[in-house]
PDB file of C-alpha atoms in Angstrom:
ATOM      1  CA  GLU A   1      12.722  -5.594 -15.258  1.00 65.00           C
ATOM      2  CA  ALA A   2      10.973  -8.331 -13.270  1.00 81.00           C
ATOM      3  CA  GLY A   3       8.502  -7.173 -10.673  1.00 93.00           C
ATOM      4  CA  VAL A   4       7.857  -8.369  -7.140  1.00 96.00           C
ATOM      5  CA  ALA A   5       6.910 -12.041  -7.089  1.00 96.00           C
ATOM      6  CA  GLN A   6       4.621 -13.624  -4.502  1.00 97.00           C
ATOM      7  CA  SER A   7       3.247 -17.075  -3.921  1.00 96.00           C
ATOM      8  CA  PRO A   8       0.810 -18.584  -3.496  1.00 97.00           C
ATOM      9  CA  ARG A   9      -1.795 -16.295  -5.053  1.00 96.00           C
ATOM     10  CA  TYR A  10      -4.661 -17.825  -3.110  1.00 97.00           C
ATOM     11  CA  LYS A  11      -4.844 -19.859   0.059  1.00 97.00           C
ATOM     12  CA  ILE A  12      -7.791 -21.288   1.971  1.00 98.00           C
ATOM     13  CA  ILE A  13      -7.197 -22.734   5.436  1.00 97.00           C
ATOM     14  CA  GLU A  14      -9.181 -23.505   8.541  1.00 97.00           C
ATOM     15  CA  LYS A  15      -8.728 -21.522  11.726  1.00 96.00           C
ATOM     16  CA  ARG A  16      -5.885 -22.661  13.944  1.00 97.00           C
ATOM     17  CA  GLN A  17      -3.939 -23.956  10.925  1.00 97.00           C
ATOM     18  CA  SER A  18      -0.650 -22.436   9.848  1.00 97.00           C
ATOM     19  CA  VAL A  19       0.218 -20.788   6.541  1.00 98.00           C
ATOM     20  CA  ALA A  20       3.296 -19.273   4.926  1.00 98.00           C
ATOM     21  CA  PHE A  21       3.697 -16.725   2.157  1.00 98.00           C
ATOM     22  CA  TRP A  22       6.770 -16.118   0.044  1.00 97.00           C
ATOM     23  CA  CYS A  23       8.054 -12.925  -1.591  1.00 97.00           C
ATOM     24  CA  ASN A  24      10.889 -12.204  -3.996  1.00 96.00           C
ATOM     25  CA  PRO A  25      11.525  -8.449  -4.331  1.00 96.00           C
ATOM     26  CA  ILE A  26      12.826  -6.502  -7.290  1.00 95.00           C
ATOM     27  CA  SER A  27      16.526  -7.120  -7.732  1.00 93.00           C
ATOM     28  CA  GLY A  28      18.602  -4.532  -5.903  1.00 91.00           C
ATOM     29  CA  HIS A  29      15.793  -3.302  -3.661  1.00 93.00           C
ATOM     30  CA  ALA A  30      17.105  -3.278  -0.116  1.00 92.00           C
ATOM     31  CA  THR A  31      13.806  -2.479   1.558  1.00 94.00           C
ATOM     32  CA  LEU A  32      11.031  -5.052   1.733  1.00 96.00           C
ATOM     33  CA  TYR A  33       7.570  -4.620   3.225  1.00 96.00           C
ATOM     34  CA  TRP A  34       4.728  -6.920   4.179  1.00 97.00           C
ATOM     35  CA  TYR A  35       1.260  -5.372   4.273  1.00 97.00           C
ATOM     36  CA  GLN A  36      -2.125  -6.718   5.266  1.00 97.00           C
ATOM     37  CA  GLN A  37      -5.060  -5.342   3.304  1.00 96.00           C
ATOM     38  CA  ILE A  38      -8.553  -6.077   4.536  1.00 95.00           C
ATOM     39  CA  LEU A  39     -11.341  -5.622   1.994  1.00 91.00           C
ATOM     40  CA  GLY A  40     -12.277  -1.961   1.608  1.00 89.00           C
ATOM     41  CA  GLN A  41      -9.295  -0.659   3.566  1.00 92.00           C
ATOM     42  CA  GLY A  42      -5.840   0.625   2.754  1.00 93.00           C
ATOM     43  CA  PRO A  43      -2.761  -1.555   3.182  1.00 95.00           C
ATOM     44  CA  LYS A  44      -1.534  -1.808   6.759  1.00 95.00           C
ATOM     45  CA  LEU A  45       2.187  -2.271   7.319  1.00 95.00           C
ATOM     46  CA  LEU A  46       3.046  -5.442   9.211  1.00 97.00           C
ATOM     47  CA  ILE A  47       6.832  -5.435   8.947  1.00 96.00           C
ATOM     48  CA  GLN A  48       9.569  -3.558   7.132  1.00 95.00           C
ATOM     49  CA  PHE A  49      13.035  -4.957   6.416  1.00 94.00           C
ATOM     50  CA  GLN A  50      16.161  -3.084   5.401  1.00 92.00           C
ATOM     51  CA  ASN A  51      18.377  -5.772   3.871  1.00 89.00           C
ATOM     52  CA  ASN A  52      17.938  -8.606   6.397  1.00 85.00           C
ATOM     53  CA  GLY A  53      17.321  -6.396   9.436  1.00 92.00           C
ATOM     54  CA  VAL A  54      13.913  -5.413  10.813  1.00 93.00           C
ATOM     55  CA  VAL A  55      13.220  -1.652  10.658  1.00 92.00           C
ATOM     56  CA  ASP A  56       9.644  -1.702  11.936  1.00 92.00           C
ATOM     57  CA  ASP A  57       7.429  -4.506  13.192  1.00 94.00           C
ATOM     58  CA  SER A  58       5.305  -2.504  15.599  1.00 93.00           C
ATOM     59  CA  GLN A  59       2.025  -3.658  14.041  1.00 93.00           C
ATOM     60  CA  LEU A  60       2.964  -7.298  13.604  1.00 96.00           C
ATOM     61  CA  PRO A  61       0.921  -9.554  15.949  1.00 95.00           C
ATOM     62  CA  LYS A  62       3.979 -11.335  17.206  1.00 95.00           C
ATOM     63  CA  ASP A  63       2.074 -14.006  19.108  1.00 96.00           C
ATOM     64  CA  ARG A  64       0.982 -15.512  15.792  1.00 97.00           C
ATOM     65  CA  PHE A  65       2.829 -13.782  12.949  1.00 98.00           C
ATOM     66  CA  SER A  66       6.492 -14.113  12.118  1.00 97.00           C
ATOM     67  CA  ALA A  67       8.611 -12.993   9.188  1.00 97.00           C
ATOM     68  CA  GLU A  68      12.158 -13.416   8.080  1.00 95.00           C
ATOM     69  CA  ARG A  69      14.362 -12.207   5.270  1.00 95.00           C
ATOM     70  CA  LEU A  70      17.371 -14.441   5.173  1.00 82.00           C
ATOM     71  CA  LYS A  71      20.312 -13.214   3.059  1.00 85.00           C
ATOM     72  CA  GLY A  72      18.532  -9.919   2.490  1.00 84.00           C
ATOM     73  CA  VAL A  73      16.614 -11.040  -0.587  1.00 92.00           C
ATOM     74  CA  ASP A  74      13.575 -13.354  -0.376  1.00 95.00           C
ATOM     75  CA  SER A  75      11.196 -13.154   2.544  1.00 97.00           C
ATOM     76  CA  THR A  76       8.580 -15.375   4.147  1.00 97.00           C
ATOM     77  CA  LEU A  77       5.643 -14.381   6.310  1.00 98.00           C
ATOM     78  CA  LYS A  78       4.059 -17.030   8.533  1.00 98.00           C
ATOM     79  CA  ILE A  79       0.840 -17.141  10.499  1.00 98.00           C
ATOM     80  CA  GLN A  80       0.458 -19.767  13.202  1.00 97.00           C
ATOM     81  CA  PRO A  81      -2.245 -20.333  14.297  1.00 96.00           C
ATOM     82  CA  ALA A  82      -4.561 -18.471  11.940  1.00 97.00           C
ATOM     83  CA  LYS A  83      -7.722 -16.723  13.117  1.00 97.00           C
ATOM     84  CA  LEU A  84     -10.825 -15.803  11.162  1.00 97.00           C
ATOM     85  CA  GLU A  85      -9.852 -12.117  11.272  1.00 96.00           C
ATOM     86  CA  ASP A  86      -6.614 -12.885   9.410  1.00 97.00           C
ATOM     87  CA  SER A  87      -8.618 -13.255   6.192  1.00 97.00           C
ATOM     88  CA  ALA A  88      -7.140 -10.556   3.951  1.00 97.00           C
ATOM     89  CA  VAL A  89      -4.803  -9.951   1.054  1.00 97.00           C
ATOM     90  CA  TYR A  90      -1.149 -10.032   2.054  1.00 98.00           C
ATOM     91  CA  LEU A  91       0.934  -7.727  -0.089  1.00 98.00           C
ATOM     92  CA  CYS A  92       4.675  -7.681  -0.411  1.00 98.00           C
ATOM     93  CA  ALA A  93       6.404  -4.557  -1.704  1.00 97.00           C
ATOM     94  CA  SER A  94       9.978  -3.477  -2.243  1.00 96.00           C
ATOM     95  CA  SER A  95      11.782  -0.212  -2.754  1.00 93.00           C
ATOM     96  CA  LEU A  96      15.066   1.534  -2.851  1.00 89.00           C
ATOM     97  CA  HIS A  97      15.429   3.404   0.436  1.00 77.00           C
ATOM     98  CA  GLN A  98      12.425   5.730   0.991  1.00 73.00           C
ATOM     99  CA  GLY A  99      11.544   5.625  -2.681  1.00 85.00           C
ATOM    100  CA  PRO A 100       8.401   4.488  -4.468  1.00 90.00           C
ATOM    101  CA  GLN A 101       7.138   1.103  -3.372  1.00 94.00           C
ATOM    102  CA  PHE A 102       6.450  -1.576  -5.958  1.00 95.00           C
ATOM    103  CA  PHE A 103       3.901  -4.173  -4.983  1.00 96.00           C
ATOM    104  CA  GLY A 104       3.565  -7.828  -5.833  1.00 96.00           C
ATOM    105  CA  PRO A 105       0.216  -9.331  -6.895  1.00 95.00           C
ATOM    106  CA  GLY A 106      -0.607 -10.357  -3.314  1.00 96.00           C
ATOM    107  CA  THR A 107      -1.829 -13.530  -1.639  1.00 97.00           C
ATOM    108  CA  ARG A 108      -5.526 -13.727  -0.885  1.00 97.00           C
ATOM    109  CA  LEU A 109      -5.975 -15.649   2.374  1.00 98.00           C
ATOM    110  CA  THR A 110      -9.320 -17.038   3.449  1.00 98.00           C
ATOM    111  CA  VAL A 111      -9.593 -18.486   6.941  1.00 97.00           C
ATOM    112  CA  LEU A 112     -12.660 -20.658   7.498  1.00 97.00           C
TER     113      LEU A 112
ATOM    114  CA  GLN B   1      -2.640   7.804  12.929  1.00 81.00           C
ATOM    115  CA  GLN B   2      -4.052   6.989   9.546  1.00 90.00           C
ATOM    116  CA  PRO B   3      -4.309   9.934   7.145  1.00 94.00           C
ATOM    117  CA  VAL B   4      -7.853  10.875   6.191  1.00 95.00           C
ATOM    118  CA  GLN B   5      -8.853  11.148   2.562  1.00 97.00           C
ATOM    119  CA  SER B   6     -11.785  13.032   1.111  1.00 95.00           C
ATOM    120  CA  PRO B   7     -14.066  12.473  -0.575  1.00 96.00           C
ATOM    121  CA  GLN B   8     -14.619   8.774   0.114  1.00 96.00           C
ATOM    122  CA  ALA B   9     -16.017   8.232  -3.362  1.00 97.00           C
ATOM    123  CA  VAL B  10     -16.269  10.149  -6.632  1.00 97.00           C
ATOM    124  CA  ILE B  11     -18.288   9.421  -9.759  1.00 97.00           C
ATOM    125  CA  LEU B  12     -17.243  11.167 -12.952  1.00 96.00           C
ATOM    126  CA  ARG B  13     -18.030  11.264 -16.647  1.00 97.00           C
ATOM    127  CA  GLU B  14     -15.116  10.939 -19.014  1.00 97.00           C
ATOM    128  CA  GLY B  15     -13.414  14.282 -19.431  1.00 96.00           C
ATOM    129  CA  GLU B  16     -14.402  15.666 -16.036  1.00 97.00           C
ATOM    130  CA  ASP B  17     -11.944  16.747 -13.357  1.00 96.00           C
ATOM    131  CA  ALA B  18     -11.561  15.576  -9.761  1.00 97.00           C
ATOM    132  CA  VAL B  19      -9.571  16.466  -6.665  1.00 97.00           C
ATOM    133  CA  ILE B  20      -8.713  14.013  -3.892  1.00 97.00           C
ATOM    134  CA  ASN B  21      -7.446  15.327  -0.581  1.00 97.00           C
ATOM    135  CA  CYS B  22      -5.244  13.684   2.016  1.00 96.00           C
ATOM    136  CA  SER B  23      -4.807  15.099   5.504  1.00 95.00           C
ATOM    137  CA  SER B  24      -2.476  13.966   8.268  1.00 92.00           C
ATOM    138  CA  SER B  25      -2.296  14.809  11.966  1.00 89.00           C
ATOM    139  CA  LYS B  26       1.470  14.305  11.970  1.00 86.00           C
ATOM    140  CA  ALA B  27       4.385  16.136  10.401  1.00 83.00           C
ATOM    141  CA  LEU B  28       5.258  14.613   7.060  1.00 83.00           C
ATOM    142  CA  TYR B  29       8.523  13.974   5.267  1.00 84.00           C
ATOM    143  CA  SER B  30       6.840  13.037   2.026  1.00 89.00           C
ATOM    144  CA  VAL B  31       3.578  11.898   0.485  1.00 93.00           C
ATOM    145  CA  HIS B  32       3.084   9.020  -1.937  1.00 94.00           C
ATOM    146  CA  TRP B  33       0.061   8.453  -4.160  1.00 95.00           C
ATOM    147  CA  TYR B  34      -1.042   5.040  -5.406  1.00 96.00           C
ATOM    148  CA  ARG B  35      -3.928   3.732  -7.489  1.00 96.00           C
ATOM    149  CA  GLN B  36      -5.413   0.293  -6.951  1.00 96.00           C
ATOM    150  CA  LYS B  37      -7.784  -1.344  -9.398  1.00 95.00           C
ATOM    151  CA  HIS B  38     -10.183  -3.991  -8.195  1.00 92.00           C
ATOM    152  CA  GLY B  39      -8.413  -7.271  -7.489  1.00 90.00           C
ATOM    153  CA  GLU B  40      -4.993  -5.851  -8.262  1.00 93.00           C
ATOM    154  CA  ALA B  41      -2.065  -4.520  -6.261  1.00 93.00           C
ATOM    155  CA  PRO B  42      -1.535  -0.792  -5.674  1.00 94.00           C
ATOM    156  CA  VAL B  43       0.464   0.967  -8.388  1.00 95.00           C
ATOM    157  CA  PHE B  44       2.741   3.907  -7.632  1.00 93.00           C
ATOM    158  CA  LEU B  45       1.742   7.240  -9.180  1.00 93.00           C
ATOM    159  CA  MET B  46       4.028   9.835  -7.669  1.00 90.00           C
ATOM    160  CA  ILE B  47       5.932  10.943  -4.631  1.00 90.00           C
ATOM    161  CA  LEU B  48       6.126  14.469  -3.254  1.00 90.00           C
ATOM    162  CA  LEU B  49       8.871  15.605  -0.938  1.00 84.00           C
ATOM    163  CA  LYS B  50       8.429  18.359   1.615  1.00 75.00           C
ATOM    164  CA  GLY B  51       8.826  21.847   0.218  1.00 66.00           C
ATOM    165  CA  GLY B  52       5.350  22.541  -1.134  1.00 59.00           C
ATOM    166  CA  GLU B  53       6.181  21.093  -4.501  1.00 63.00           C
ATOM    167  CA  GLN B  54       3.769  20.105  -7.173  1.00 63.00           C
ATOM    168  CA  LYS B  55       4.390  17.212  -9.499  1.00 66.00           C
ATOM    169  CA  GLY B  56       2.658  16.002 -12.584  1.00 66.00           C
ATOM    170  CA  HIS B  57       2.225  12.772 -14.466  1.00 67.00           C
ATOM    171  CA  GLU B  58       0.386  13.256 -17.739  1.00 72.00           C
ATOM    172  CA  LYS B  59      -2.999  14.597 -16.658  1.00 85.00           C
ATOM    173  CA  ILE B  60      -2.555  13.658 -13.018  1.00 91.00           C
ATOM    174  CA  SER B  61      -0.762  16.075 -10.732  1.00 91.00           C
ATOM    175  CA  ALA B  62      -0.417  16.594  -6.997  1.00 92.00           C
ATOM    176  CA  SER B  63       0.552  19.199  -4.456  1.00 90.00           C
ATOM    177  CA  PHE B  64       1.984  18.936  -0.953  1.00 90.00           C
ATOM    178  CA  ASN B  65       1.498  21.582   1.712  1.00 87.00           C
ATOM    179  CA  GLU B  66       3.957  20.666   4.432  1.00 85.00           C
ATOM    180  CA  LYS B  67       2.705  23.269   6.904  1.00 86.00           C
ATOM    181  CA  LYS B  68      -0.879  22.102   6.664  1.00 87.00           C
ATOM    182  CA  GLN B  69       0.199  18.443   6.521  1.00 90.00           C
ATOM    183  CA  GLN B  70      -1.990  17.985   3.485  1.00 92.00           C
ATOM    184  CA  SER B  71      -1.679  16.762  -0.060  1.00 93.00           C
ATOM    185  CA  SER B  72      -4.083  16.898  -2.976  1.00 94.00           C
ATOM    186  CA  LEU B  73      -4.245  14.796  -6.132  1.00 95.00           C
ATOM    187  CA  TYR B  74      -5.662  16.458  -9.250  1.00 94.00           C
ATOM    188  CA  LEU B  75      -7.101  14.385 -12.072  1.00 95.00           C
ATOM    189  CA  THR B  76      -7.728  16.402 -15.208  1.00 93.00           C
ATOM    190  CA  ALA B  77      -9.887  15.334 -18.145  1.00 94.00           C
ATOM    191  CA  SER B  78     -10.479  11.924 -16.588  1.00 94.00           C
ATOM    192  CA  GLN B  79     -10.272   8.756 -18.654  1.00 94.00           C
ATOM    193  CA  LEU B  80     -11.964   5.402 -18.109  1.00 96.00           C
ATOM    194  CA  SER B  81      -8.587   3.994 -17.085  1.00 94.00           C
ATOM    195  CA  TYR B  82      -8.506   6.333 -14.087  1.00 96.00           C
ATOM    196  CA  SER B  83     -11.139   4.260 -12.317  1.00 97.00           C
ATOM    197  CA  GLY B  84      -9.925   2.629  -9.133  1.00 97.00           C
ATOM    198  CA  THR B  85      -9.231   3.383  -5.486  1.00 97.00           C
ATOM    199  CA  TYR B  86      -6.658   6.061  -4.759  1.00 97.00           C
ATOM    200  CA  PHE B  87      -4.554   5.906  -1.625  1.00 97.00           C
ATOM    201  CA  CYS B  88      -2.198   8.477  -0.251  1.00 96.00           C
ATOM    202  CA  GLY B  89       0.681   7.230   1.819  1.00 94.00           C
ATOM    203  CA  THR B  90       2.185   9.560   4.354  1.00 92.00           C
ATOM    204  CA  ASP B  91       5.801   9.143   5.326  1.00 87.00           C
ATOM    205  CA  THR B  92       6.495   9.919   8.943  1.00 80.00           C
ATOM    206  CA  ASN B  93       9.854   8.790  10.224  1.00 74.00           C
ATOM    207  CA  ASP B  94      10.614   6.286   7.448  1.00 74.00           C
ATOM    208  CA  LYS B  95       7.257   4.535   7.750  1.00 83.00           C
ATOM    209  CA  LEU B  96       4.511   4.785   5.152  1.00 89.00           C
ATOM    210  CA  ILE B  97       0.959   4.870   6.469  1.00 92.00           C
ATOM    211  CA  PHE B  98      -1.759   4.510   3.863  1.00 95.00           C
ATOM    212  CA  GLY B  99      -4.878   6.644   3.941  1.00 95.00           C
ATOM    213  CA  THR B 100      -8.517   5.684   4.082  1.00 93.00           C
ATOM    214  CA  GLY B 101      -8.833   5.576   0.284  1.00 96.00           C
ATOM    215  CA  THR B 102     -10.984   7.327  -2.315  1.00 97.00           C
ATOM    216  CA  ARG B 103     -12.938   5.247  -4.783  1.00 97.00           C
ATOM    217  CA  LEU B 104     -13.117   6.865  -8.214  1.00 97.00           C
ATOM    218  CA  GLN B 105     -15.435   5.655 -10.954  1.00 97.00           C
ATOM    219  CA  VAL B 106     -15.311   7.118 -14.445  1.00 97.00           C
ATOM    220  CA  PHE B 107     -18.183   6.405 -16.807  1.00 96.00           C
ATOM    221  CA  PRO B 108     -18.385   6.989 -20.581  1.00 95.00           C
TER     222      PRO B 108
END
């Protein structure tokens, strides 16, 4: 069974630029999550989708972050404009409802 | 409210045992445990549902005390492959909040 796919794996941008990350969940998983993990900390939930609807986006900085999950499968997370403090690993995960979460390899973002 | 894990770090020799604790200030529906190796994504270990159950996975087991809002992860006869950072994830109202993490290092 294929796992969660993410791209790109690494991205370096300058502050105030924009960036987008892509995620393809495990086939059949209705729930998709985007997490931000800063070095030395646990993953922090940014947004949770159930099919193509948003379940929770309470910790998403909506002035600069946006996410969508068209057709209830793939998802993209965008940052515009990026700040230095956005440097982190962005993890995508998927699950069957309330079950174990399976994570993709992540995208390491560096904002200079 | 992020769950608090203790200890923050553990150093073991192969074959030794360890216990990692996870404590929440909120009522919990379930607790997840994950292990993350350096530079990799977290990997699911087990999930415990409310009811005070204990689950096991080879030499790794866990307990969940719903009343105390706590969970503990038990690593028995540790192996080198157990090294990594362990995170609990507490499920409150369909949202998983990851803990502060416990870094475990196993040496030969």
